[in-house]
Amino acid sequence: MDKIVSLCARRGFIFQSSDIYGGINGFWDYGPLGVELKNNLKALWWQRMVRERDDVVGIDSSIICHPRTWEASGHTQNFSDPMVDCRACKKRFRADQLDDAGKCDARQGSSEHDLTEPRNFNLMLQTQIGASEDASQVAHLRPETCQSIFTDFKRVREVARQKVPFGIAQIGKAFRNEITPRNFTFRSREFEQAEMEFFVHPSEREKWFSYWRDERRKFHLELGFSPDAIRMRAHESDELAHYANAAEDVEFLFPFDWQEIEGVHDRGDWDLSRHTEFSGKDLGYTDPESKESYTPMVIETSMGVDRTCLAILVNAYEEEALEGGDVRTVMHFAPSVAPIKAAVLPLSKKLGEPARELERALRRRFATSYDETGNIGRRYRRQDEVGTPFCVTYDFESEDDGCVTVRERDSMEQQRVPMADVESHLRARLES
Ligand code: ATP
């Protein structure tokens, strides 16, 4: 993990937020390469989950919702972790994660923490709306993106002219006041979720649960995870939320253990029924053909965007031993998520002008970069380290033969390609 964290900071993928003030625990900034990686992941998710489907539509809802939302969803009452404090060093821990608490450095004669009794700590971040400090103006930053999908269910179904079964998807920020943020971005206080709620007839919940579980597994394999680094784990009955019928996590093998990056849940009719009860607005559904009225059941897929980015970074990282004892650091990103698809490198600064012209032509199609400083070997290594699938080198012969050299990141194989064909050549190889 230390190597990933250091590469992320050094090359500008992800680093501590507010670093110049000493950072702020649980908050992270994505730099120029990180934002490309994250945007690529979100775009691929949106493509597969919304654009390529007739039966899923997207929304983008507000982060702050009506306070009744969180009463109906159960978050106001139940969204808490047990917390304990050390009276001596004042550190705060999750009562169910005391194995990681370490030693107390403030007590005389003992290294044990002097812990309080566990108390429940609500994980929703609170804020105030408007100028008045009246308690009625208290609101919360959403701890998950899906609740607006439920409260908007009726309107979205009508405007999109959808019939059950169908789904509503959204990508957005969520906030949880985690007691102990840790493992880099894995457990943050501000993060993004890509969620989809699929509404089905009660008789079809098992069928759709299996369908979405398989689809989501396929998606993660498409991201380039090796099959032995990804697994599906069904929840034991005592892990299930009280309203849930079934749940399976997509887990990735991080350096710190197998951990969840996405959850697939059968949430039953809990959400729509509760919002119907709390709002007084009927969120039921009447089948236009059979005329049967019922409350649809919900199958949810909930992917953590930041956790999946972290898994992509971990999965891609390799220190490859080369002949002669040299080591190169390579990020083996799948082309679909690689921040830069192609780098254009003139062999000499003297060739800068035509090389730049080529890069300007390519950048209309792909995310590209241009680099003319340092020897060519070093420039290849710089691109390998950020996972650029192809380097295109313009050399002195290019002037005469109209060709450039295309070097592939993983095999390091080089191929001479006519300049006029570079764009289609790269496109074919990036999409293969
Ligand atoms: P955990 O048990 O690890 O706290 P969870 O079961 O509470 O996770 P869900 O409520 O199912 O998580 O949220 C769906 C997804 O959102 C998770 O699979 C994860 O990828 C992401 N997620 C949840 N909490 C965090 C967090 N604090 N930081 C980053 N991502 C998170």
PDB file of N, CA and C and ligand atoms in Angstrom, residues 176 178 185-188 191 193 260-263 265 302 304 307, ligand 1:
ATOM      1  N   ARG A 176     -20.014  10.175   4.936  1.00  0.00           N
ATOM      2  CA  ARG A 176     -20.213   9.444   6.193  1.00  0.00           C
ATOM      3  C   ARG A 176     -19.140   9.897   7.164  1.00  0.00           C
ATOM      4  N   GLU A 178     -17.170   8.783   9.217  1.00  0.00           N
ATOM      5  CA  GLU A 178     -16.529   7.553   9.682  1.00  0.00           C
ATOM      6  C   GLU A 178     -15.692   7.853  10.930  1.00  0.00           C
ATOM      7  N   THR A 185      -7.866   5.818   0.451  1.00  0.00           N
ATOM      8  CA  THR A 185      -9.233   6.273   0.151  1.00  0.00           C
ATOM      9  C   THR A 185     -10.288   5.220   0.475  1.00  0.00           C
ATOM     10  N   PHE A 186      -9.860   4.033   0.933  1.00  0.00           N
ATOM     11  CA  PHE A 186     -10.821   2.939   1.104  1.00  0.00           C
ATOM     12  C   PHE A 186     -11.973   3.331   2.023  1.00  0.00           C
ATOM     13  N   ARG A 187     -11.649   3.902   3.160  1.00  0.00           N
ATOM     14  CA  ARG A 187     -12.706   4.380   4.065  1.00  0.00           C
ATOM     15  C   ARG A 187     -12.529   5.878   4.236  1.00  0.00           C
ATOM     16  N   SER A 188     -13.292   6.643   3.473  1.00  0.00           N
ATOM     17  CA  SER A 188     -13.195   8.103   3.499  1.00  0.00           C
ATOM     18  C   SER A 188     -14.462   8.673   4.116  1.00  0.00           C
ATOM     19  N   PHE A 191     -17.055  10.488  -0.384  1.00  0.00           N
ATOM     20  CA  PHE A 191     -16.723   9.538  -1.444  1.00  0.00           C
ATOM     21  C   PHE A 191     -17.850   9.540  -2.471  1.00  0.00           C
ATOM     22  N   GLN A 193     -20.493   7.308  -5.000  1.00  0.00           N
ATOM     23  CA  GLN A 193     -21.147   6.021  -5.245  1.00  0.00           C
ATOM     24  C   GLN A 193     -21.750   6.019  -6.646  1.00  0.00           C
ATOM     25  N   GLU A 260     -14.924  -5.224   0.557  1.00  0.00           N
ATOM     26  CA  GLU A 260     -16.036  -4.891  -0.349  1.00  0.00           C
ATOM     27  C   GLU A 260     -15.729  -3.654  -1.195  1.00  0.00           C
ATOM     28  N   ILE A 261     -15.984  -3.775  -2.512  1.00  0.00           N
ATOM     29  CA  ILE A 261     -15.957  -2.572  -3.355  1.00  0.00           C
ATOM     30  C   ILE A 261     -17.359  -2.249  -3.898  1.00  0.00           C
ATOM     31  N   GLU A 262     -18.235  -3.262  -3.890  1.00  0.00           N
ATOM     32  CA  GLU A 262     -19.608  -3.042  -4.353  1.00  0.00           C
ATOM     33  C   GLU A 262     -20.531  -4.004  -3.615  1.00  0.00           C
ATOM     34  N   GLY A 263     -21.771  -3.571  -3.403  1.00  0.00           N
ATOM     35  CA  GLY A 263     -22.769  -4.453  -2.810  1.00  0.00           C
ATOM     36  C   GLY A 263     -23.940  -4.619  -3.771  1.00  0.00           C
ATOM     37  N   HIS A 265     -27.810  -5.857  -3.516  1.00  0.00           N
ATOM     38  CA  HIS A 265     -28.742  -6.112  -2.417  1.00  0.00           C
ATOM     39  C   HIS A 265     -30.160  -6.291  -2.917  1.00  0.00           C
ATOM     40  N   SER A 302     -24.633  -1.226  -5.778  1.00  0.00           N
ATOM     41  CA  SER A 302     -24.047  -0.014  -5.191  1.00  0.00           C
ATOM     42  C   SER A 302     -22.530  -0.116  -5.199  1.00  0.00           C
ATOM     43  N   GLY A 304     -18.776   1.559  -4.928  1.00  0.00           N
ATOM     44  CA  GLY A 304     -17.988   2.695  -4.435  1.00  0.00           C
ATOM     45  C   GLY A 304     -17.002   3.071  -5.535  1.00  0.00           C
ATOM     46  N   ARG A 307     -13.391   3.388  -3.983  1.00  0.00           N
ATOM     47  CA  ARG A 307     -12.843   2.065  -3.636  1.00  0.00           C
ATOM     48  C   ARG A 307     -12.482   1.287  -4.885  1.00  0.00           C
TER      49      ARG A 307
HETATM   50  P1  ATP B   1     -18.483  -0.900   4.855  1.00  0.00           P
HETATM   51  O1  ATP B   1     -19.111  -2.089   5.545  1.00  0.00           O
HETATM   52  O2  ATP B   1     -17.139  -1.192   4.264  1.00  0.00           O
HETATM   53  O3  ATP B   1     -18.519   0.366   5.661  1.00  0.00           O
HETATM   54  P2  ATP B   1     -21.016  -0.598   3.642  1.00  0.00           P
HETATM   55  O4  ATP B   1     -21.515  -2.008   3.597  1.00  0.00           O
HETATM   56  O5  ATP B   1     -21.489   0.313   4.709  1.00  0.00           O
HETATM   57  O6  ATP B   1     -19.410  -0.592   3.596  1.00  0.00           O
HETATM   58  P3  ATP B   1     -22.679   0.312   1.538  1.00  0.00           P
HETATM   59  O7  ATP B   1     -23.532   1.109   2.438  1.00  0.00           O
HETATM   60  O8  ATP B   1     -23.207  -0.975   0.976  1.00  0.00           O
HETATM   61  O9  ATP B   1     -21.263   0.059   2.235  1.00  0.00           O
HETATM   62  O10 ATP B   1     -22.189   1.262   0.371  1.00  0.00           O
HETATM   63  C1  ATP B   1     -21.985   0.824  -0.946  1.00  0.00           C
HETATM   64  C2  ATP B   1     -20.560   1.076  -1.412  1.00  0.00           C
HETATM   65  O11 ATP B   1     -20.142   2.401  -1.100  1.00  0.00           O
HETATM   66  C3  ATP B   1     -19.544   0.167  -0.740  1.00  0.00           C
HETATM   67  O12 ATP B   1     -19.430  -1.067  -1.418  1.00  0.00           O
HETATM   68  C4  ATP B   1     -18.273   0.979  -0.853  1.00  0.00           C
HETATM   69  O13 ATP B   1     -17.627   0.719  -2.081  1.00  0.00           O
HETATM   70  C5  ATP B   1     -18.752   2.413  -0.828  1.00  0.00           C
HETATM   71  N1  ATP B   1     -18.473   2.997   0.493  1.00  0.00           N
HETATM   72  C6  ATP B   1     -19.212   2.885   1.606  1.00  0.00           C
HETATM   73  N2  ATP B   1     -18.635   3.553   2.630  1.00  0.00           N
HETATM   74  C7  ATP B   1     -17.499   4.099   2.141  1.00  0.00           C
HETATM   75  C8  ATP B   1     -16.467   4.928   2.688  1.00  0.00           C
HETATM   76  N3  ATP B   1     -16.504   5.330   3.940  1.00  0.00           N
HETATM   77  N4  ATP B   1     -15.451   5.314   1.884  1.00  0.00           N
HETATM   78  C9  ATP B   1     -15.392   4.935   0.587  1.00  0.00           C
HETATM   79  N5  ATP B   1     -16.346   4.158   0.011  1.00  0.00           N
HETATM   80  C10 ATP B   1     -17.388   3.750   0.758  1.00  0.00           C
END
